[in-house]
PDB file of C-alpha atoms in Angstrom:
ATOM      1  CA  UNK Q   1      36.566 -34.217-123.769  1.00  0.00           C
ATOM      2  CA  UNK Q   2      38.384 -37.370-122.615  1.00  0.00           C
ATOM      3  CA  UNK Q   3      41.251 -38.392-124.950  1.00  0.00           C
ATOM      4  CA  UNK Q   4      43.096 -40.977-122.881  1.00  0.00           C
ATOM      5  CA  UNK Q   5      41.887 -44.637-123.050  1.00  0.00           C
ATOM      6  CA  UNK Q   6      40.028 -46.129-120.091  1.00  0.00           C
ATOM      7  CA  UNK Q   7      42.184 -48.704-118.297  1.00  0.00           C
ATOM      8  CA  UNK Q   8      40.519 -51.771-116.752  1.00  0.00           C
ATOM      9  CA  UNK Q   9      41.438 -53.487-113.471  1.00  0.00           C
ATOM     10  CA  UNK Q  10      43.887 -55.796-115.207  1.00  0.00           C
ATOM     11  CA  UNK Q  11      45.690 -52.947-116.995  1.00  0.00           C
ATOM     12  CA  UNK Q  12      44.219 -53.432-120.455  1.00  0.00           C
ATOM     13  CA  UNK Q  13      42.461 -50.694-122.391  1.00  0.00           C
ATOM     14  CA  UNK Q  14      38.677 -50.963-122.234  1.00  0.00           C
ATOM     15  CA  UNK Q  15      37.033 -50.388-125.629  1.00  0.00           C
ATOM     16  CA  UNK Q  16      34.353 -47.652-125.629  1.00  0.00           C
ATOM     17  CA  UNK Q  17      31.299 -48.507-127.641  1.00  0.00           C
ATOM     18  CA  UNK Q  18      29.859 -45.677-129.691  1.00  0.00           C
ATOM     19  CA  UNK Q  19      26.223 -44.871-128.930  1.00  0.00           C
ATOM     20  CA  UNK Q  20      23.915 -44.572-131.915  1.00  0.00           C
ATOM     21  CA  UNK Q  21      21.207 -42.008-131.497  1.00  0.00           C
ATOM     22  CA  UNK Q  22      18.550 -43.402-133.757  1.00  0.00           C
ATOM     23  CA  UNK Q  23      16.066 -40.723-132.854  1.00  0.00           C
ATOM     24  CA  UNK Q  24      18.417 -37.966-134.116  1.00  0.00           C
ATOM     25  CA  UNK Q  25      19.034 -39.800-137.399  1.00  0.00           C
ATOM     26  CA  UNK Q  26      15.306 -40.306-137.899  1.00  0.00           C
ATOM     27  CA  UNK Q  27      14.473 -36.663-137.162  1.00  0.00           C
ATOM     28  CA  UNK Q  28      17.246 -35.540-139.541  1.00  0.00           C
ATOM     29  CA  UNK Q  29      15.998 -37.806-142.344  1.00  0.00           C
ATOM     30  CA  UNK Q  30      12.434 -36.528-141.894  1.00  0.00           C
ATOM     31  CA  UNK Q  31      13.619 -32.925-141.957  1.00  0.00           C
ATOM     32  CA  UNK Q  32      15.635 -33.568-145.169  1.00  0.00           C
ATOM     33  CA  UNK Q  33      12.676 -35.259-146.759  1.00  0.00           C
ATOM     34  CA  UNK Q  34      10.337 -32.363-145.978  1.00  0.00           C
ATOM     35  CA  UNK Q  35      12.870 -29.798-147.212  1.00  0.00           C
ATOM     36  CA  UNK Q  36      13.459 -31.805-150.422  1.00  0.00           C
ATOM     37  CA  UNK Q  37       9.731 -32.042-151.009  1.00  0.00           C
ATOM     38  CA  UNK Q  38       9.233 -28.295-150.604  1.00  0.00           C
ATOM     39  CA  UNK Q  39      12.169 -27.492-152.878  1.00  0.00           C
ATOM     40  CA  UNK Q  40      10.886 -29.913-155.459  1.00  0.00           C
ATOM     41  CA  UNK Q  41       7.464 -28.228-155.424  1.00  0.00           C
ATOM     42  CA  UNK Q  42       9.131 -24.980-156.455  1.00  0.00           C
ATOM     43  CA  UNK Q  43      11.882 -26.191-158.779  1.00  0.00           C
ATOM     44  CA  UNK Q  44       9.727 -28.656-160.719  1.00  0.00           C
ATOM     45  CA  UNK Q  45       6.712 -26.370-160.867  1.00  0.00           C
ATOM     46  CA  UNK Q  46       5.584 -26.201-164.562  1.00  0.00           C
ATOM     47  CA  UNK Q  47       4.312 -22.663-164.070  1.00  0.00           C
ATOM     48  CA  UNK Q  48       7.784 -21.381-163.203  1.00  0.00           C
ATOM     49  CA  UNK Q  49       9.933 -20.352-166.179  1.00  0.00           C
ATOM     50  CA  UNK Q  50      13.572 -20.914-165.173  1.00  0.00           C
ATOM     51  CA  UNK Q  51      14.702 -19.717-168.604  1.00  0.00           C
ATOM     52  CA  UNK Q  52      13.252 -16.302-167.783  1.00  0.00           C
ATOM     53  CA  UNK Q  53      15.100 -16.341-164.455  1.00  0.00           C
ATOM     54  CA  UNK Q  54      18.419 -16.895-166.257  1.00  0.00           C
ATOM     55  CA  UNK Q  55      17.510 -14.309-168.875  1.00  0.00           C
ATOM     56  CA  UNK Q  56      16.833 -11.523-166.376  1.00  0.00           C
ATOM     57  CA  UNK Q  57      19.549 -12.511-163.947  1.00  0.00           C
ATOM     58  CA  UNK Q  58      22.047 -10.182-165.688  1.00  0.00           C
ATOM     59  CA  UNK Q  59      19.566  -7.737-167.168  1.00  0.00           C
ATOM     60  CA  UNK Q  60      21.014  -4.181-167.293  1.00  0.00           C
ATOM     61  CA  UNK Q  61      18.103  -2.824-165.262  1.00  0.00           C
ATOM     62  CA  UNK Q  62      18.695  -5.481-162.572  1.00  0.00           C
ATOM     63  CA  UNK Q  63      22.424  -4.759-162.490  1.00  0.00           C
ATOM     64  CA  UNK Q  64      21.855  -1.018-162.185  1.00  0.00           C
ATOM     65  CA  UNK Q  65      19.431  -1.678-159.320  1.00  0.00           C
ATOM     66  CA  UNK Q  66      22.141  -3.693-157.540  1.00  0.00           C
ATOM     67  CA  UNK Q  67      24.529  -0.721-157.745  1.00  0.00           C
ATOM     68  CA  UNK Q  68      21.935   1.642-156.326  1.00  0.00           C
ATOM     69  CA  UNK Q  69      21.102  -0.867-153.560  1.00  0.00           C
ATOM     70  CA  UNK Q  70      24.770  -0.984-152.542  1.00  0.00           C
ATOM     71  CA  UNK Q  71      25.087   2.795-152.684  1.00  0.00           C
ATOM     72  CA  UNK Q  72      22.038   3.347-150.515  1.00  0.00           C
ATOM     73  CA  UNK Q  73      23.221   0.708-148.026  1.00  0.00           C
ATOM     74  CA  UNK Q  74      26.697   2.246-147.675  1.00  0.00           C
ATOM     75  CA  UNK Q  75      25.501   5.838-147.438  1.00  0.00           C
ATOM     76  CA  UNK Q  76      22.705   5.066-144.961  1.00  0.00           C
ATOM     77  CA  UNK Q  77      25.053   3.005-142.798  1.00  0.00           C
ATOM     78  CA  UNK Q  78      27.672   5.792-142.711  1.00  0.00           C
ATOM     79  CA  UNK Q  79      24.993   8.355-141.913  1.00  0.00           C
ATOM     80  CA  UNK Q  80      23.559   6.162-139.162  1.00  0.00           C
ATOM     81  CA  UNK Q  81      26.969   5.491-137.662  1.00  0.00           C
ATOM     82  CA  UNK Q  82      28.044   9.153-137.562  1.00  0.00           C
ATOM     83  CA  UNK Q  83      24.724  10.324-136.140  1.00  0.00           C
ATOM     84  CA  UNK Q  84      24.657   7.380-133.752  1.00  0.00           C
ATOM     85  CA  UNK Q  85      27.975   8.454-132.247  1.00  0.00           C
ATOM     86  CA  UNK Q  86      26.589  11.942-131.526  1.00  0.00           C
ATOM     87  CA  UNK Q  87      23.396  10.498-130.028  1.00  0.00           C
ATOM     88  CA  UNK Q  88      25.370   8.149-127.779  1.00  0.00           C
ATOM     89  CA  UNK Q  89      27.554  10.963-126.536  1.00  0.00           C
ATOM     90  CA  UNK Q  90      24.423  13.013-125.843  1.00  0.00           C
ATOM     91  CA  UNK Q  91      22.903  10.096-123.918  1.00  0.00           C
ATOM     92  CA  UNK Q  92      25.986   9.856-121.733  1.00  0.00           C
ATOM     93  CA  UNK Q  93      26.262  13.624-121.307  1.00  0.00           C
ATOM     94  CA  UNK Q  94      25.778  15.268-117.911  1.00  0.00           C
ATOM     95  CA  UNK Q  95      23.475  17.776-119.567  1.00  0.00           C
ATOM     96  CA  UNK Q  96      19.885  16.663-118.905  1.00  0.00           C
ATOM     97  CA  UNK Q  97      18.550  18.493-121.978  1.00  0.00           C
ATOM     98  CA  UNK Q  98      20.906  16.597-124.303  1.00  0.00           C
ATOM     99  CA  UNK Q  99      20.047  13.331-122.536  1.00  0.00           C
ATOM    100  CA  UNK Q 100      16.375  13.978-122.979  1.00  0.00           C
ATOM    101  CA  UNK Q 101      16.680  14.964-126.670  1.00  0.00           C
ATOM    102  CA  UNK Q 102      18.760  11.850-127.472  1.00  0.00           C
ATOM    103  CA  UNK Q 103      16.335   9.608-125.620  1.00  0.00           C
ATOM    104  CA  UNK Q 104      13.398  11.174-127.444  1.00  0.00           C
ATOM    105  CA  UNK Q 105      15.086  10.687-130.793  1.00  0.00           C
ATOM    106  CA  UNK Q 106      15.858   7.016-130.134  1.00  0.00           C
ATOM    107  CA  UNK Q 107      12.363   6.369-128.829  1.00  0.00           C
ATOM    108  CA  UNK Q 108      10.678   8.011-131.838  1.00  0.00           C
ATOM    109  CA  UNK Q 109      12.725   6.401-134.597  1.00  0.00           C
ATOM    110  CA  UNK Q 110      12.723   2.954-132.980  1.00  0.00           C
ATOM    111  CA  UNK Q 111       8.985   3.202-132.284  1.00  0.00           C
ATOM    112  CA  UNK Q 112       7.812   4.055-135.822  1.00  0.00           C
ATOM    113  CA  UNK Q 113       8.073   1.608-138.777  1.00  0.00           C
ATOM    114  CA  UNK Q 114      10.765   2.203-141.345  1.00  0.00           C
ATOM    115  CA  UNK Q 115       8.190   2.094-144.132  1.00  0.00           C
ATOM    116  CA  UNK Q 116       6.261   4.941-142.580  1.00  0.00           C
ATOM    117  CA  UNK Q 117       9.440   7.034-142.277  1.00  0.00           C
ATOM    118  CA  UNK Q 118      10.363   6.429-145.932  1.00  0.00           C
ATOM    119  CA  UNK Q 119       6.923   7.491-147.132  1.00  0.00           C
ATOM    120  CA  UNK Q 120       7.055  10.566-144.900  1.00  0.00           C
ATOM    121  CA  UNK Q 121      10.386  11.805-146.267  1.00  0.00           C
ATOM    122  CA  UNK Q 122       9.314  11.102-149.871  1.00  0.00           C
ATOM    123  CA  UNK Q 123       6.148  13.214-149.392  1.00  0.00           C
ATOM    124  CA  UNK Q 124       7.847  15.990-147.439  1.00  0.00           C
ATOM    125  CA  UNK Q 125       6.757  18.484-150.095  1.00  0.00           C
ATOM    126  CA  UNK Q 126       3.207  18.330-148.808  1.00  0.00           C
ATOM    127  CA  UNK Q 127       4.420  20.031-145.636  1.00  0.00           C
ATOM    128  CA  UNK Q 128       7.287  22.111-147.029  1.00  0.00           C
ATOM    129  CA  UNK Q 129       6.988  22.839-150.775  1.00  0.00           C
ATOM    130  CA  UNK Q 130      10.316  24.687-150.592  1.00  0.00           C
ATOM    131  CA  UNK Q 131      13.436  24.136-148.485  1.00  0.00           C
ATOM    132  CA  UNK Q 132      14.924  27.467-147.451  1.00  0.00           C
ATOM    133  CA  UNK Q 133      18.275  28.049-145.810  1.00  0.00           C
ATOM    134  CA  UNK Q 134      19.013  31.678-144.990  1.00  0.00           C
ATOM    135  CA  UNK Q 135      20.690  33.924-142.495  1.00  0.00           C
ATOM    136  CA  UNK Q 136      18.184  34.855-139.744  1.00  0.00           C
ATOM    137  CA  UNK Q 137      16.432  38.244-140.082  1.00  0.00           C
ATOM    138  CA  UNK Q 138      17.814  38.722-143.618  1.00  0.00           C
ATOM    139  CA  UNK Q 139      16.859  37.807-147.138  1.00  0.00           C
ATOM    140  CA  UNK Q 140      20.226  36.197-147.842  1.00  0.00           C
ATOM    141  CA  UNK Q 141      20.075  32.449-148.321  1.00  0.00           C
ATOM    142  CA  UNK Q 142      19.300  29.534-150.616  1.00  0.00           C
ATOM    143  CA  UNK Q 143      16.040  27.932-151.752  1.00  0.00           C
ATOM    144  CA  UNK Q 144      15.345  24.522-153.244  1.00  0.00           C
ATOM    145  CA  UNK Q 145      12.241  22.828-154.605  1.00  0.00           C
ATOM    146  CA  UNK Q 146      11.494  19.999-152.175  1.00  0.00           C
ATOM    147  CA  UNK Q 147      10.306  17.622-154.944  1.00  0.00           C
ATOM    148  CA  UNK Q 148      13.627  18.003-156.713  1.00  0.00           C
ATOM    149  CA  UNK Q 149      15.618  17.435-153.517  1.00  0.00           C
ATOM    150  CA  UNK Q 150      13.627  14.595-151.934  1.00  0.00           C
ATOM    151  CA  UNK Q 151      13.921  12.075-154.753  1.00  0.00           C
ATOM    152  CA  UNK Q 152      13.453   8.381-154.153  1.00  0.00           C
ATOM    153  CA  UNK Q 153      17.213   7.922-153.631  1.00  0.00           C
ATOM    154  CA  UNK Q 154      17.502  10.803-151.223  1.00  0.00           C
ATOM    155  CA  UNK Q 155      14.387   9.818-149.303  1.00  0.00           C
ATOM    156  CA  UNK Q 156      15.715   6.244-148.971  1.00  0.00           C
ATOM    157  CA  UNK Q 157      19.156   7.297-147.788  1.00  0.00           C
ATOM    158  CA  UNK Q 158      17.735   9.795-145.307  1.00  0.00           C
ATOM    159  CA  UNK Q 159      14.942   7.576-143.960  1.00  0.00           C
ATOM    160  CA  UNK Q 160      17.108   4.479-143.564  1.00  0.00           C
ATOM    161  CA  UNK Q 161      20.077   6.412-142.165  1.00  0.00           C
ATOM    162  CA  UNK Q 162      18.084   8.310-139.554  1.00  0.00           C
ATOM    163  CA  UNK Q 163      16.328   5.118-138.475  1.00  0.00           C
ATOM    164  CA  UNK Q 164      19.592   3.214-138.248  1.00  0.00           C
ATOM    165  CA  UNK Q 165      21.168   5.989-136.109  1.00  0.00           C
ATOM    166  CA  UNK Q 166      18.699   5.174-133.282  1.00  0.00           C
ATOM    167  CA  UNK Q 167      19.978   1.596-133.197  1.00  0.00           C
ATOM    168  CA  UNK Q 168      23.634   2.564-133.678  1.00  0.00           C
ATOM    169  CA  UNK Q 169      23.345   4.957-130.737  1.00  0.00           C
ATOM    170  CA  UNK Q 170      22.740   2.063-128.344  1.00  0.00           C
ATOM    171  CA  UNK Q 171      25.609   0.086-129.854  1.00  0.00           C
ATOM    172  CA  UNK Q 172      27.985   3.041-129.513  1.00  0.00           C
ATOM    173  CA  UNK Q 173      26.791   3.757-125.965  1.00  0.00           C
ATOM    174  CA  UNK Q 174      27.471   0.131-125.012  1.00  0.00           C
ATOM    175  CA  UNK Q 175      30.966   0.359-126.553  1.00  0.00           C
ATOM    176  CA  UNK Q 176      31.748   3.572-124.656  1.00  0.00           C
ATOM    177  CA  UNK Q 177      30.538   2.102-121.377  1.00  0.00           C
ATOM    178  CA  UNK Q 178      32.674  -0.972-121.939  1.00  0.00           C
ATOM    179  CA  UNK Q 179      35.849   1.122-121.785  1.00  0.00           C
ATOM    180  CA  UNK Q 180      37.564   0.656-118.441  1.00  0.00           C
ATOM    181  CA  UNK Q 181      36.582   3.377-115.973  1.00  0.00           C
ATOM    182  CA  UNK Q 182      40.217   3.791-114.992  1.00  0.00           C
ATOM    183  CA  UNK Q 183      40.903   5.287-118.432  1.00  0.00           C
ATOM    184  CA  UNK Q 184      38.347   8.008-117.726  1.00  0.00           C
ATOM    185  CA  UNK Q 185      39.757   8.709-114.273  1.00  0.00           C
ATOM    186  CA  UNK Q 186      43.291   8.894-115.700  1.00  0.00           C
ATOM    187  CA  UNK Q 187      42.111  11.405-118.318  1.00  0.00           C
ATOM    188  CA  UNK Q 188      40.524  13.562-115.606  1.00  0.00           C
ATOM    189  CA  UNK Q 189      43.720  13.339-113.587  1.00  0.00           C
ATOM    190  CA  UNK Q 190      45.618  14.727-116.592  1.00  0.00           C
ATOM    191  CA  UNK Q 191      43.287  17.724-116.648  1.00  0.00           C
ATOM    192  CA  UNK Q 192      41.431  16.785-119.869  1.00  0.00           C
ATOM    193  CA  UNK Q 193      38.053  18.304-120.522  1.00  0.00           C
ATOM    194  CA  UNK Q 194      35.098  15.936-120.967  1.00  0.00           C
ATOM    195  CA  UNK Q 195      35.025  16.573-124.679  1.00  0.00           C
ATOM    196  CA  UNK Q 196      38.757  15.920-125.113  1.00  0.00           C
ATOM    197  CA  UNK Q 197      38.549  12.854-122.893  1.00  0.00           C
ATOM    198  CA  UNK Q 198      35.810  11.400-125.073  1.00  0.00           C
ATOM    199  CA  UNK Q 199      37.545  12.260-128.346  1.00  0.00           C
ATOM    200  CA  UNK Q 200      41.089  11.269-127.441  1.00  0.00           C
ATOM    201  CA  UNK Q 201      40.765   8.477-124.845  1.00  0.00           C
ATOM    202  CA  UNK Q 202      37.365   6.833-124.834  1.00  0.00           C
ATOM    203  CA  UNK Q 203      36.171   6.748-128.453  1.00  0.00           C
ATOM    204  CA  UNK Q 204      39.387   5.308-129.966  1.00  0.00           C
ATOM    205  CA  UNK Q 205      39.230   2.382-127.531  1.00  0.00           C
ATOM    206  CA  UNK Q 206      35.467   1.963-127.965  1.00  0.00           C
ATOM    207  CA  UNK Q 207      35.873   1.595-131.739  1.00  0.00           C
ATOM    208  CA  UNK Q 208      37.204  -1.905-131.189  1.00  0.00           C
ATOM    209  CA  UNK Q 209      33.749  -2.812-129.875  1.00  0.00           C
ATOM    210  CA  UNK Q 210      31.717  -0.508-132.081  1.00  0.00           C
ATOM    211  CA  UNK Q 211      33.053  -1.345-135.537  1.00  0.00           C
ATOM    212  CA  UNK Q 212      32.381  -5.099-135.787  1.00  0.00           C
ATOM    213  CA  UNK Q 213      28.618  -4.888-135.183  1.00  0.00           C
ATOM    214  CA  UNK Q 214      28.521  -2.430-138.048  1.00  0.00           C
ATOM    215  CA  UNK Q 215      28.746  -5.462-140.303  1.00  0.00           C
ATOM    216  CA  UNK Q 216      25.539  -6.836-138.830  1.00  0.00           C
ATOM    217  CA  UNK Q 217      23.750  -3.566-139.436  1.00  0.00           C
ATOM    218  CA  UNK Q 218      25.074  -3.332-143.009  1.00  0.00           C
ATOM    219  CA  UNK Q 219      23.860  -6.822-143.790  1.00  0.00           C
ATOM    220  CA  UNK Q 220      20.444  -5.965-142.427  1.00  0.00           C
ATOM    221  CA  UNK Q 221      20.485  -2.690-144.380  1.00  0.00           C
ATOM    222  CA  UNK Q 222      21.106  -4.577-147.666  1.00  0.00           C
ATOM    223  CA  UNK Q 223      17.782  -6.379-147.211  1.00  0.00           C
ATOM    224  CA  UNK Q 224      15.933  -3.422-145.744  1.00  0.00           C
ATOM    225  CA  UNK Q 225      16.572  -1.478-148.921  1.00  0.00           C
ATOM    226  CA  UNK Q 226      13.830  -3.575-150.535  1.00  0.00           C
ATOM    227  CA  UNK Q 227      11.385  -1.232-148.764  1.00  0.00           C
ATOM    228  CA  UNK Q 228      12.662   1.563-151.036  1.00  0.00           C
ATOM    229  CA  UNK Q 229      10.290  -0.004-153.590  1.00  0.00           C
ATOM    230  CA  UNK Q 230       7.469   2.159-152.214  1.00  0.00           C
ATOM    231  CA  UNK Q 231       9.309   5.409-153.026  1.00  0.00           C
ATOM    232  CA  UNK Q 232      10.672   4.282-156.407  1.00  0.00           C
ATOM    233  CA  UNK Q 233      14.329   4.601-155.471  1.00  0.00           C
ATOM    234  CA  UNK Q 234      15.575   2.663-158.545  1.00  0.00           C
ATOM    235  CA  UNK Q 235      17.054  -0.026-156.292  1.00  0.00           C
ATOM    236  CA  UNK Q 236      17.041  -3.763-157.075  1.00  0.00           C
ATOM    237  CA  UNK Q 237      13.502  -4.401-155.849  1.00  0.00           C
ATOM    238  CA  UNK Q 238      12.150  -1.310-157.618  1.00  0.00           C
ATOM    239  CA  UNK Q 239      13.676  -2.263-160.964  1.00  0.00           C
ATOM    240  CA  UNK Q 240      12.597  -5.894-160.628  1.00  0.00           C
ATOM    241  CA  UNK Q 241       9.007  -4.744-159.976  1.00  0.00           C
ATOM    242  CA  UNK Q 242       9.096  -2.496-163.031  1.00  0.00           C
ATOM    243  CA  UNK Q 243      10.061  -5.499-165.186  1.00  0.00           C
ATOM    244  CA  UNK Q 244       7.427  -7.873-163.819  1.00  0.00           C
ATOM    245  CA  UNK Q 245       4.726  -5.248-164.117  1.00  0.00           C
ATOM    246  CA  UNK Q 246       5.476  -5.169-167.841  1.00  0.00           C
ATOM    247  CA  UNK Q 247       5.766  -8.892-168.543  1.00  0.00           C
ATOM    248  CA  UNK Q 248       3.770 -10.390-165.599  1.00  0.00           C
ATOM    249  CA  UNK Q 249       6.670 -12.718-164.694  1.00  0.00           C
ATOM    250  CA  UNK Q 250       6.234 -11.936-160.998  1.00  0.00           C
ATOM    251  CA  UNK Q 251       7.662 -15.082-159.443  1.00  0.00           C
ATOM    252  CA  UNK Q 252      10.611 -15.248-161.856  1.00  0.00           C
ATOM    253  CA  UNK Q 253      11.698 -11.656-161.111  1.00  0.00           C
ATOM    254  CA  UNK Q 254      11.256 -12.177-157.378  1.00  0.00           C
ATOM    255  CA  UNK Q 255      13.583 -15.174-157.633  1.00  0.00           C
ATOM    256  CA  UNK Q 256      16.102 -13.058-159.528  1.00  0.00           C
ATOM    257  CA  UNK Q 257      15.992 -10.350-156.830  1.00  0.00           C
ATOM    258  CA  UNK Q 258      16.310 -13.003-154.054  1.00  0.00           C
ATOM    259  CA  UNK Q 259      19.342 -14.569-155.670  1.00  0.00           C
ATOM    260  CA  UNK Q 260      21.115 -11.211-155.844  1.00  0.00           C
ATOM    261  CA  UNK Q 261      20.169 -10.313-152.291  1.00  0.00           C
ATOM    262  CA  UNK Q 262      21.544 -13.650-151.052  1.00  0.00           C
ATOM    263  CA  UNK Q 263      24.774 -13.113-152.986  1.00  0.00           C
ATOM    264  CA  UNK Q 264      25.255  -9.599-151.572  1.00  0.00           C
ATOM    265  CA  UNK Q 265      24.466 -10.877-148.078  1.00  0.00           C
ATOM    266  CA  UNK Q 266      26.963 -13.761-148.480  1.00  0.00           C
ATOM    267  CA  UNK Q 267      29.752 -11.362-149.528  1.00  0.00           C
ATOM    268  CA  UNK Q 268      28.922  -8.963-146.688  1.00  0.00           C
ATOM    269  CA  UNK Q 269      28.817 -11.880-144.188  1.00  0.00           C
ATOM    270  CA  UNK Q 270      32.276 -12.989-145.323  1.00  0.00           C
ATOM    271  CA  UNK Q 271      33.654  -9.498-144.887  1.00  0.00           C
ATOM    272  CA  UNK Q 272      31.969  -9.218-141.478  1.00  0.00           C
ATOM    273  CA  UNK Q 273      33.679 -12.397-140.402  1.00  0.00           C
ATOM    274  CA  UNK Q 274      37.040 -10.964-141.340  1.00  0.00           C
ATOM    275  CA  UNK Q 275      36.162  -7.808-139.438  1.00  0.00           C
ATOM    276  CA  UNK Q 276      35.161  -9.752-136.320  1.00  0.00           C
ATOM    277  CA  UNK Q 277      38.407 -11.742-136.357  1.00  0.00           C
ATOM    278  CA  UNK Q 278      40.366  -8.546-136.886  1.00  0.00           C
ATOM    279  CA  UNK Q 279      38.851  -6.772-133.842  1.00  0.00           C
ATOM    280  CA  UNK Q 280      38.304  -9.845-131.671  1.00  0.00           C
ATOM    281  CA  UNK Q 281      35.216 -11.988-131.204  1.00  0.00           C
ATOM    282  CA  UNK Q 282      35.061 -11.212-127.482  1.00  0.00           C
ATOM    283  CA  UNK Q 283      34.619  -7.514-128.227  1.00  0.00           C
ATOM    284  CA  UNK Q 284      31.814  -8.286-130.712  1.00  0.00           C
ATOM    285  CA  UNK Q 285      29.894 -10.418-128.225  1.00  0.00           C
ATOM    286  CA  UNK Q 286      29.951  -7.573-125.686  1.00  0.00           C
ATOM    287  CA  UNK Q 287      27.584  -5.596-127.842  1.00  0.00           C
ATOM    288  CA  UNK Q 288      25.555  -7.728-130.245  1.00  0.00           C
ATOM    289  CA  UNK Q 289      26.777 -11.319-130.113  1.00  0.00           C
ATOM    290  CA  UNK Q 290      28.884 -13.002-132.775  1.00  0.00           C
ATOM    291  CA  UNK Q 291      27.507 -12.968-136.279  1.00  0.00           C
ATOM    292  CA  UNK Q 292      26.927 -15.947-138.573  1.00  0.00           C
ATOM    293  CA  UNK Q 293      30.347 -15.594-140.158  1.00  0.00           C
ATOM    294  CA  UNK Q 294      32.061 -15.823-136.771  1.00  0.00           C
ATOM    295  CA  UNK Q 295      30.390 -19.188-136.218  1.00  0.00           C
ATOM    296  CA  UNK Q 296      30.895 -20.579-139.741  1.00  0.00           C
ATOM    297  CA  UNK Q 297      34.375 -19.375-140.694  1.00  0.00           C
ATOM    298  CA  UNK Q 298      37.324 -21.196-139.057  1.00  0.00           C
ATOM    299  CA  UNK Q 299      39.067 -19.313-136.288  1.00  0.00           C
ATOM    300  CA  UNK Q 300      42.685 -18.427-136.566  1.00  0.00           C
ATOM    301  CA  UNK Q 301      44.725 -20.056-133.796  1.00  0.00           C
ATOM    302  CA  UNK Q 302      46.097 -17.652-131.216  1.00  0.00           C
ATOM    303  CA  UNK Q 303      49.869 -17.419-131.045  1.00  0.00           C
ATOM    304  CA  UNK Q 304      51.469 -19.198-128.099  1.00  0.00           C
ATOM    305  CA  UNK Q 305      53.336 -17.076-125.626  1.00  0.00           C
ATOM    306  CA  UNK Q 306      56.701 -18.488-124.717  1.00  0.00           C
ATOM    307  CA  UNK Q 307      58.348 -17.562-121.493  1.00  0.00           C
TER     308      UNK Q 307
END
């Protein structure tokens, strides 16, 4: 951008006239008018009871659903991240069997809807009424009733975590491949085994690229937990549906759930922005692209290097 004034032939500064883009202003005003009209249709709707929205906003059942939603999101994200690391290592392995198994896992879980996977895990008892863990060729082991183990919470955590692992595997693989090849060659020169090289040299450096996109996945997970409604996992959406089924205030309870989802997403987005600035925005863009927080929050100026 030019900051110095334009000097004319006689040496005086030439004033620069500002160009008014009337088309942009007109398009902006039309967009604001349409948005205001749509918002007014909802806010001023006589069939919407805003008093009920405020009444149920801090209802104990709603608050307990928020806690369960956060718990499921955290546990599923951790499960997906840990399993995703193993899948990524398998994809990059020189063992063709491990490569094939990891590719098959990623293809299957990315190719089937999350809703189908949740319902499958919740109804696992139809296939296996009992879960048995025992020493082969002996009668020593443990046995559980599948219906008692695969509750709505367990099914949600398992279904969402296993599905997320397929996406995390690609993120981790991209982070590992972004590590300079010279690091790998130096590790081989030091006589390290492939496993030790991956554990000591590659993965610690790849974490700088892997960790920040985890915020994107966690934000998405917060909203994906609304699917737990179909397995009655006592999350926010499940508890809100239980209330509106009793009092028929469907729209009011959906607004309550939406407000809490937006609040949780806003907090997670803020934390993601701090995470991206901590690990570097360039590393984040290598894998998934900068998140919303990286574009909205002000960047911290880089320190100047004095020589």
